[in-house]
Amino acid sequence: MSATEYVPIRVTTLRGGGSLTFNAYIRAAGKYHLYCKNGENLQGTLLEKLKEKRLKKMYIDPKDESAYRSFMTQSIESAYDKNSDVPIADRAEVVQGAQQAAAEEVMENPESEEAYNLAKMGTEKYIEFILQEDDALKSVLNIENSESSVSQHSVNVATLAIAVAKELKLDEKHDMELLTLGCLLHDLEHLETGLDIGRPIKDMTPEELSLYKRHPVHAAEKIVVLKHFDKDVIDIIHQHEELVNGTGFPKSLKERDINPLALVCGCVNAYDRMVSFEGLPPKEALKSLLVTKMGLYPLGHMQALQSVLKTKGVVV
Ligand SMILES: [Fe+2]
Ligand SMILES: [Fe+2]
């Protein structure tokens, strides 16, 4: 089989699942190598090595596509099963991996209506999982983001936004789904620019900072012409860096002009940026948010976030 015939799959979709029902290959120096055999489990060292190499994709033989799809469906279904005896931390890994993969798929192919709709459909069960399973939120946030992955940060933001919106009683089903999807895609542009965002913003050069400050508007310009994007999702992507006192970017909007869903995303994003990209432990990040961001997000949102982090045991 020629190399071009292999089909790419996302590593995060294999995380936490059982034994593979297909051969999985990696690509190195233009060649494909068998990495995990049919019947083997891609856990522990094998998975850690992929993480170290920052490999996001593996490959399968096209004849194994249906086996791969069944594997994914089955591992997601059993991860969502409330009566499962599998520990919540393991189930959260599978569920989180599926959300991360769905987010990456849209971030890499925003023009794909199919990818967008799949990510949108996946939000309903995820919201239920986060709100109805006691340790789900904590288990998802506990998955270390050692690579400062934008898509993992996006899942963290979506996860916290779901709980904060519930706390704020902004939990109408349709809004919650759009909020979740918008959060999953809010930093879409970072994948495109290649800018290293895994560090404090104050460490960026003036050129990097100017590129960084254009990420919401660049993304919005790209997606506004795509008919399948919902208006609220576009607003979240465009407005998540706005601040209530009008000192945010790109448009220096005041609170009354910011989409309420973008405000929820913005507040939890400010917190998770410190954890995912600046290496602050949750307790320090919350403290810093409450001190340095006071007056930049609605007080009720900050208090709701504080309450979620404490009641869910993320901050003790
Ligand atoms: Fe952002
Ligand atoms: Fe972000």
JSON list of C-alpha atoms in Angstrom, two decimals, residues 132-278:
[
{"chain": "A", "resi": 132, "resn": "GLN", "atom": "CA", "xyz": [-24.76, 15.27, 36.27]},
{"chain": "A", "resi": 133, "resn": "GLU", "atom": "CA", "xyz": [-21.67, 13.33, 37.27]},
{"chain": "A", "resi": 134, "resn": "ASP", "atom": "CA", "xyz": [-20.15, 14.51, 40.52]},
{"chain": "A", "resi": 135, "resn": "ASP", "atom": "CA", "xyz": [-16.44, 14.26, 39.71]},
{"chain": "A", "resi": 136, "resn": "ALA", "atom": "CA", "xyz": [-16.63, 14.79, 35.93]},
{"chain": "A", "resi": 137, "resn": "LEU", "atom": "CA", "xyz": [-15.53, 18.43, 35.91]},
{"chain": "A", "resi": 138, "resn": "LYS", "atom": "CA", "xyz": [-12.63, 17.83, 38.27]},
{"chain": "A", "resi": 139, "resn": "SER", "atom": "CA", "xyz": [-11.50, 14.74, 36.34]},
{"chain": "A", "resi": 140, "resn": "VAL", "atom": "CA", "xyz": [-11.46, 16.62, 33.03]},
{"chain": "A", "resi": 141, "resn": "LEU", "atom": "CA", "xyz": [-9.53, 19.56, 34.50]},
{"chain": "A", "resi": 142, "resn": "ASN", "atom": "CA", "xyz": [-7.10, 17.18, 36.20]},
{"chain": "A", "resi": 143, "resn": "ILE", "atom": "CA", "xyz": [-5.83, 15.92, 32.83]},
{"chain": "A", "resi": 144, "resn": "GLU", "atom": "CA", "xyz": [-2.50, 17.66, 32.62]},
{"chain": "A", "resi": 145, "resn": "ASN", "atom": "CA", "xyz": [-2.02, 20.05, 29.69]},
{"chain": "A", "resi": 146, "resn": "SER", "atom": "CA", "xyz": [1.74, 19.55, 29.59]},
{"chain": "A", "resi": 147, "resn": "GLU", "atom": "CA", "xyz": [2.00, 20.56, 25.92]},
{"chain": "A", "resi": 148, "resn": "SER", "atom": "CA", "xyz": [0.05, 23.82, 26.38]},
{"chain": "A", "resi": 149, "resn": "SER", "atom": "CA", "xyz": [-2.36, 22.43, 23.81]},
{"chain": "A", "resi": 150, "resn": "VAL", "atom": "CA", "xyz": [-4.85, 24.99, 22.50]},
{"chain": "A", "resi": 151, "resn": "SER", "atom": "CA", "xyz": [-7.51, 22.34, 21.90]},
{"chain": "A", "resi": 152, "resn": "GLN", "atom": "CA", "xyz": [-7.13, 20.93, 25.42]},
{"chain": "A", "resi": 153, "resn": "HIS", "atom": "CA", "xyz": [-7.39, 24.47, 26.83]},
{"chain": "A", "resi": 154, "resn": "SER", "atom": "CA", "xyz": [-10.55, 24.85, 24.71]},
{"chain": "A", "resi": 155, "resn": "VAL", "atom": "CA", "xyz": [-12.13, 21.77, 26.31]},
{"chain": "A", "resi": 156, "resn": "ASN", "atom": "CA", "xyz": [-11.22, 23.12, 29.78]},
{"chain": "A", "resi": 157, "resn": "VAL", "atom": "CA", "xyz": [-12.86, 26.45, 28.92]},
{"chain": "A", "resi": 158, "resn": "ALA", "atom": "CA", "xyz": [-16.01, 24.69, 27.63]},
{"chain": "A", "resi": 159, "resn": "THR", "atom": "CA", "xyz": [-16.14, 22.52, 30.75]},
{"chain": "A", "resi": 160, "resn": "LEU", "atom": "CA", "xyz": [-15.90, 25.44, 33.17]},
{"chain": "A", "resi": 161, "resn": "ALA", "atom": "CA", "xyz": [-18.29, 27.55, 31.07]},
{"chain": "A", "resi": 162, "resn": "ILE", "atom": "CA", "xyz": [-20.97, 24.83, 31.32]},
{"chain": "A", "resi": 163, "resn": "ALA", "atom": "CA", "xyz": [-20.76, 24.80, 35.13]},
{"chain": "A", "resi": 164, "resn": "VAL", "atom": "CA", "xyz": [-20.55, 28.60, 35.45]},
{"chain": "A", "resi": 165, "resn": "ALA", "atom": "CA", "xyz": [-23.54, 29.12, 33.11]},
{"chain": "A", "resi": 166, "resn": "LYS", "atom": "CA", "xyz": [-25.53, 26.64, 35.20]},
{"chain": "A", "resi": 167, "resn": "GLU", "atom": "CA", "xyz": [-24.57, 28.52, 38.38]},
{"chain": "A", "resi": 168, "resn": "LEU", "atom": "CA", "xyz": [-25.62, 31.82, 36.73]},
{"chain": "A", "resi": 169, "resn": "LYS", "atom": "CA", "xyz": [-28.89, 30.20, 35.59]},
{"chain": "A", "resi": 170, "resn": "LEU", "atom": "CA", "xyz": [-28.00, 30.92, 31.95]},
{"chain": "A", "resi": 171, "resn": "ASP", "atom": "CA", "xyz": [-28.71, 27.26, 31.30]},
{"chain": "A", "resi": 172, "resn": "GLU", "atom": "CA", "xyz": [-31.32, 27.17, 28.58]},
{"chain": "A", "resi": 173, "resn": "LYS", "atom": "CA", "xyz": [-30.46, 24.01, 26.56]},
{"chain": "A", "resi": 174, "resn": "HIS", "atom": "CA", "xyz": [-29.91, 25.69, 23.18]},
{"chain": "A", "resi": 175, "resn": "ASP", "atom": "CA", "xyz": [-27.71, 28.44, 24.70]},
{"chain": "A", "resi": 176, "resn": "MET", "atom": "CA", "xyz": [-25.69, 25.89, 26.67]},
{"chain": "A", "resi": 177, "resn": "GLU", "atom": "CA", "xyz": [-24.94, 23.94, 23.50]},
{"chain": "A", "resi": 178, "resn": "LEU", "atom": "CA", "xyz": [-23.88, 27.06, 21.60]},
{"chain": "A", "resi": 179, "resn": "LEU", "atom": "CA", "xyz": [-21.81, 28.22, 24.58]},
{"chain": "A", "resi": 180, "resn": "THR", "atom": "CA", "xyz": [-20.04, 24.84, 24.72]},
{"chain": "A", "resi": 181, "resn": "LEU", "atom": "CA", "xyz": [-19.36, 24.82, 20.98]},
{"chain": "A", "resi": 182, "resn": "GLY", "atom": "CA", "xyz": [-18.19, 28.46, 21.01]},
{"chain": "A", "resi": 183, "resn": "CYS", "atom": "CA", "xyz": [-15.79, 27.73, 23.86]},
{"chain": "A", "resi": 184, "resn": "LEU", "atom": "CA", "xyz": [-14.44, 24.66, 22.05]},
{"chain": "A", "resi": 185, "resn": "LEU", "atom": "CA", "xyz": [-13.64, 26.87, 19.06]},
{"chain": "A", "resi": 186, "resn": "HIS", "atom": "CA", "xyz": [-12.87, 30.25, 20.70]},
{"chain": "A", "resi": 187, "resn": "ASP", "atom": "CA", "xyz": [-9.11, 30.20, 20.00]},
{"chain": "A", "resi": 188, "resn": "LEU", "atom": "CA", "xyz": [-9.45, 28.73, 16.51]},
{"chain": "A", "resi": 189, "resn": "GLU", "atom": "CA", "xyz": [-6.93, 31.21, 15.13]},
{"chain": "A", "resi": 190, "resn": "HIS", "atom": "CA", "xyz": [-4.05, 30.07, 17.36]},
{"chain": "A", "resi": 191, "resn": "LEU", "atom": "CA", "xyz": [-3.79, 26.85, 15.38]},
{"chain": "A", "resi": 192, "resn": "GLU", "atom": "CA", "xyz": [-3.26, 28.86, 12.21]},
{"chain": "A", "resi": 193, "resn": "THR", "atom": "CA", "xyz": [-0.68, 31.43, 13.33]},
{"chain": "A", "resi": 194, "resn": "GLY", "atom": "CA", "xyz": [1.71, 28.99, 15.01]},
{"chain": "A", "resi": 195, "resn": "LEU", "atom": "CA", "xyz": [2.35, 31.65, 17.67]},
{"chain": "A", "resi": 196, "resn": "ASP", "atom": "CA", "xyz": [3.68, 30.04, 20.87]},
{"chain": "A", "resi": 197, "resn": "ILE", "atom": "CA", "xyz": [0.94, 30.96, 23.31]},
{"chain": "A", "resi": 198, "resn": "GLY", "atom": "CA", "xyz": [2.12, 28.67, 26.11]},
{"chain": "A", "resi": 199, "resn": "ARG", "atom": "CA", "xyz": [3.63, 31.52, 28.12]},
{"chain": "A", "resi": 200, "resn": "PRO", "atom": "CA", "xyz": [2.55, 34.75, 29.84]},
{"chain": "A", "resi": 201, "resn": "ILE", "atom": "CA", "xyz": [1.32, 37.43, 27.43]},
{"chain": "A", "resi": 202, "resn": "LYS", "atom": "CA", "xyz": [3.73, 39.93, 29.00]},
{"chain": "A", "resi": 203, "resn": "ASP", "atom": "CA", "xyz": [6.65, 37.84, 27.65]},
{"chain": "A", "resi": 204, "resn": "MET", "atom": "CA", "xyz": [5.59, 38.35, 24.01]},
{"chain": "A", "resi": 205, "resn": "THR", "atom": "CA", "xyz": [7.54, 40.69, 21.73]},
{"chain": "A", "resi": 206, "resn": "PRO", "atom": "CA", "xyz": [5.62, 43.71, 20.31]},
{"chain": "A", "resi": 207, "resn": "GLU", "atom": "CA", "xyz": [5.26, 41.85, 16.97]},
{"chain": "A", "resi": 208, "resn": "GLU", "atom": "CA", "xyz": [3.97, 38.70, 18.68]},
{"chain": "A", "resi": 209, "resn": "LEU", "atom": "CA", "xyz": [1.60, 40.76, 20.81]},
{"chain": "A", "resi": 210, "resn": "SER", "atom": "CA", "xyz": [0.14, 42.50, 17.80]},
{"chain": "A", "resi": 211, "resn": "LEU", "atom": "CA", "xyz": [-0.44, 39.11, 16.10]},
{"chain": "A", "resi": 212, "resn": "TYR", "atom": "CA", "xyz": [-1.94, 37.77, 19.34]},
{"chain": "A", "resi": 213, "resn": "LYS", "atom": "CA", "xyz": [-4.31, 40.72, 19.63]},
{"chain": "A", "resi": 214, "resn": "ARG", "atom": "CA", "xyz": [-5.69, 40.01, 16.18]},
{"chain": "A", "resi": 215, "resn": "HIS", "atom": "CA", "xyz": [-6.62, 36.38, 16.88]},
{"chain": "A", "resi": 216, "resn": "PRO", "atom": "CA", "xyz": [-10.35, 36.98, 17.54]},
{"chain": "A", "resi": 217, "resn": "VAL", "atom": "CA", "xyz": [-10.85, 39.22, 14.52]},
{"chain": "A", "resi": 218, "resn": "HIS", "atom": "CA", "xyz": [-8.83, 37.06, 12.12]},
{"chain": "A", "resi": 219, "resn": "ALA", "atom": "CA", "xyz": [-10.88, 34.02, 13.11]},
{"chain": "A", "resi": 220, "resn": "ALA", "atom": "CA", "xyz": [-14.17, 35.93, 12.86]},
{"chain": "A", "resi": 221, "resn": "GLU", "atom": "CA", "xyz": [-13.32, 37.18, 9.36]},
{"chain": "A", "resi": 222, "resn": "LYS", "atom": "CA", "xyz": [-12.67, 33.60, 8.30]},
{"chain": "A", "resi": 223, "resn": "ILE", "atom": "CA", "xyz": [-15.88, 32.08, 9.67]},
{"chain": "A", "resi": 224, "resn": "VAL", "atom": "CA", "xyz": [-18.41, 34.86, 9.17]},
{"chain": "A", "resi": 225, "resn": "VAL", "atom": "CA", "xyz": [-18.74, 33.85, 5.51]},
{"chain": "A", "resi": 226, "resn": "LEU", "atom": "CA", "xyz": [-19.36, 30.21, 6.42]},
{"chain": "A", "resi": 227, "resn": "LYS", "atom": "CA", "xyz": [-23.13, 29.67, 6.55]},
{"chain": "A", "resi": 228, "resn": "HIS", "atom": "CA", "xyz": [-23.01, 26.73, 8.98]},
{"chain": "A", "resi": 229, "resn": "PHE", "atom": "CA", "xyz": [-21.52, 28.78, 11.84]},
{"chain": "A", "resi": 230, "resn": "ASP", "atom": "CA", "xyz": [-24.15, 29.96, 14.38]},
{"chain": "A", "resi": 231, "resn": "LYS", "atom": "CA", "xyz": [-24.17, 33.67, 15.22]},
{"chain": "A", "resi": 232, "resn": "ASP", "atom": "CA", "xyz": [-23.57, 33.04, 18.94]},
{"chain": "A", "resi": 233, "resn": "VAL", "atom": "CA", "xyz": [-20.55, 30.87, 18.15]},
{"chain": "A", "resi": 234, "resn": "ILE", "atom": "CA", "xyz": [-19.12, 33.61, 15.91]},
{"chain": "A", "resi": 235, "resn": "ASP", "atom": "CA", "xyz": [-19.75, 36.16, 18.68]},
{"chain": "A", "resi": 236, "resn": "ILE", "atom": "CA", "xyz": [-17.92, 34.00, 21.24]},
{"chain": "A", "resi": 237, "resn": "ILE", "atom": "CA", "xyz": [-14.92, 33.64, 18.92]},
{"chain": "A", "resi": 238, "resn": "HIS", "atom": "CA", "xyz": [-14.96, 37.37, 18.10]},
{"chain": "A", "resi": 239, "resn": "GLN", "atom": "CA", "xyz": [-15.67, 38.77, 21.57]},
{"chain": "A", "resi": 240, "resn": "HIS", "atom": "CA", "xyz": [-14.09, 36.41, 24.13]},
{"chain": "A", "resi": 241, "resn": "GLU", "atom": "CA", "xyz": [-11.17, 38.82, 24.76]},
{"chain": "A", "resi": 242, "resn": "GLU", "atom": "CA", "xyz": [-13.45, 41.83, 25.36]},
{"chain": "A", "resi": 243, "resn": "LEU", "atom": "CA", "xyz": [-13.64, 43.20, 28.92]},
{"chain": "A", "resi": 244, "resn": "VAL", "atom": "CA", "xyz": [-16.65, 44.79, 30.62]},
{"chain": "A", "resi": 245, "resn": "ASN", "atom": "CA", "xyz": [-14.90, 48.15, 31.13]},
{"chain": "A", "resi": 246, "resn": "GLY", "atom": "CA", "xyz": [-14.09, 48.50, 27.42]},
{"chain": "A", "resi": 247, "resn": "THR", "atom": "CA", "xyz": [-10.35, 47.78, 27.67]},
{"chain": "A", "resi": 248, "resn": "GLY", "atom": "CA", "xyz": [-10.45, 44.45, 25.87]},
{"chain": "A", "resi": 249, "resn": "PHE", "atom": "CA", "xyz": [-9.87, 43.62, 22.22]},
{"chain": "A", "resi": 250, "resn": "PRO", "atom": "CA", "xyz": [-10.51, 43.67, 19.30]},
{"chain": "A", "resi": 251, "resn": "LYS", "atom": "CA", "xyz": [-13.31, 46.25, 19.52]},
{"chain": "A", "resi": 252, "resn": "SER", "atom": "CA", "xyz": [-13.09, 47.63, 23.08]},
{"chain": "A", "resi": 253, "resn": "LEU", "atom": "CA", "xyz": [-16.75, 46.75, 23.59]},
{"chain": "A", "resi": 254, "resn": "LYS", "atom": "CA", "xyz": [-18.51, 47.65, 26.84]},
{"chain": "A", "resi": 255, "resn": "GLU", "atom": "CA", "xyz": [-20.42, 45.05, 28.85]},
{"chain": "A", "resi": 256, "resn": "ARG", "atom": "CA", "xyz": [-23.84, 45.91, 27.36]},
{"chain": "A", "resi": 257, "resn": "ASP", "atom": "CA", "xyz": [-22.52, 45.25, 23.84]},
{"chain": "A", "resi": 258, "resn": "ILE", "atom": "CA", "xyz": [-20.83, 41.92, 24.58]},
{"chain": "A", "resi": 259, "resn": "ASN", "atom": "CA", "xyz": [-22.79, 38.74, 23.86]},
{"chain": "A", "resi": 260, "resn": "PRO", "atom": "CA", "xyz": [-23.60, 37.20, 27.29]},
{"chain": "A", "resi": 261, "resn": "LEU", "atom": "CA", "xyz": [-22.24, 33.83, 26.15]},
{"chain": "A", "resi": 262, "resn": "ALA", "atom": "CA", "xyz": [-18.94, 35.48, 25.13]},
{"chain": "A", "resi": 263, "resn": "LEU", "atom": "CA", "xyz": [-18.73, 37.02, 28.62]},
{"chain": "A", "resi": 264, "resn": "VAL", "atom": "CA", "xyz": [-18.95, 33.59, 30.26]},
{"chain": "A", "resi": 265, "resn": "CYS", "atom": "CA", "xyz": [-16.32, 32.24, 27.85]},
{"chain": "A", "resi": 266, "resn": "GLY", "atom": "CA", "xyz": [-14.07, 35.27, 28.45]},
{"chain": "A", "resi": 267, "resn": "CYS", "atom": "CA", "xyz": [-14.11, 34.96, 32.22]},
{"chain": "A", "resi": 268, "resn": "VAL", "atom": "CA", "xyz": [-13.32, 31.22, 32.40]},
{"chain": "A", "resi": 269, "resn": "ASN", "atom": "CA", "xyz": [-10.81, 31.64, 29.56]},
{"chain": "A", "resi": 270, "resn": "ALA", "atom": "CA", "xyz": [-8.88, 34.19, 31.62]},
{"chain": "A", "resi": 271, "resn": "TYR", "atom": "CA", "xyz": [-8.65, 31.63, 34.42]},
{"chain": "A", "resi": 272, "resn": "ASP", "atom": "CA", "xyz": [-7.69, 28.64, 32.28]},
{"chain": "A", "resi": 273, "resn": "ARG", "atom": "CA", "xyz": [-5.11, 30.67, 30.34]},
{"chain": "A", "resi": 274, "resn": "MET", "atom": "CA", "xyz": [-3.20, 31.00, 33.62]},
{"chain": "A", "resi": 275, "resn": "VAL", "atom": "CA", "xyz": [-3.45, 27.25, 34.30]},
{"chain": "A", "resi": 276, "resn": "SER", "atom": "CA", "xyz": [-2.94, 25.85, 30.80]},
{"chain": "A", "resi": 277, "resn": "PHE", "atom": "CA", "xyz": [-0.47, 28.39, 29.38]},
{"chain": "A", "resi": 278, "resn": "GLU", "atom": "CA", "xyz": [1.22, 30.06, 32.34]}
]
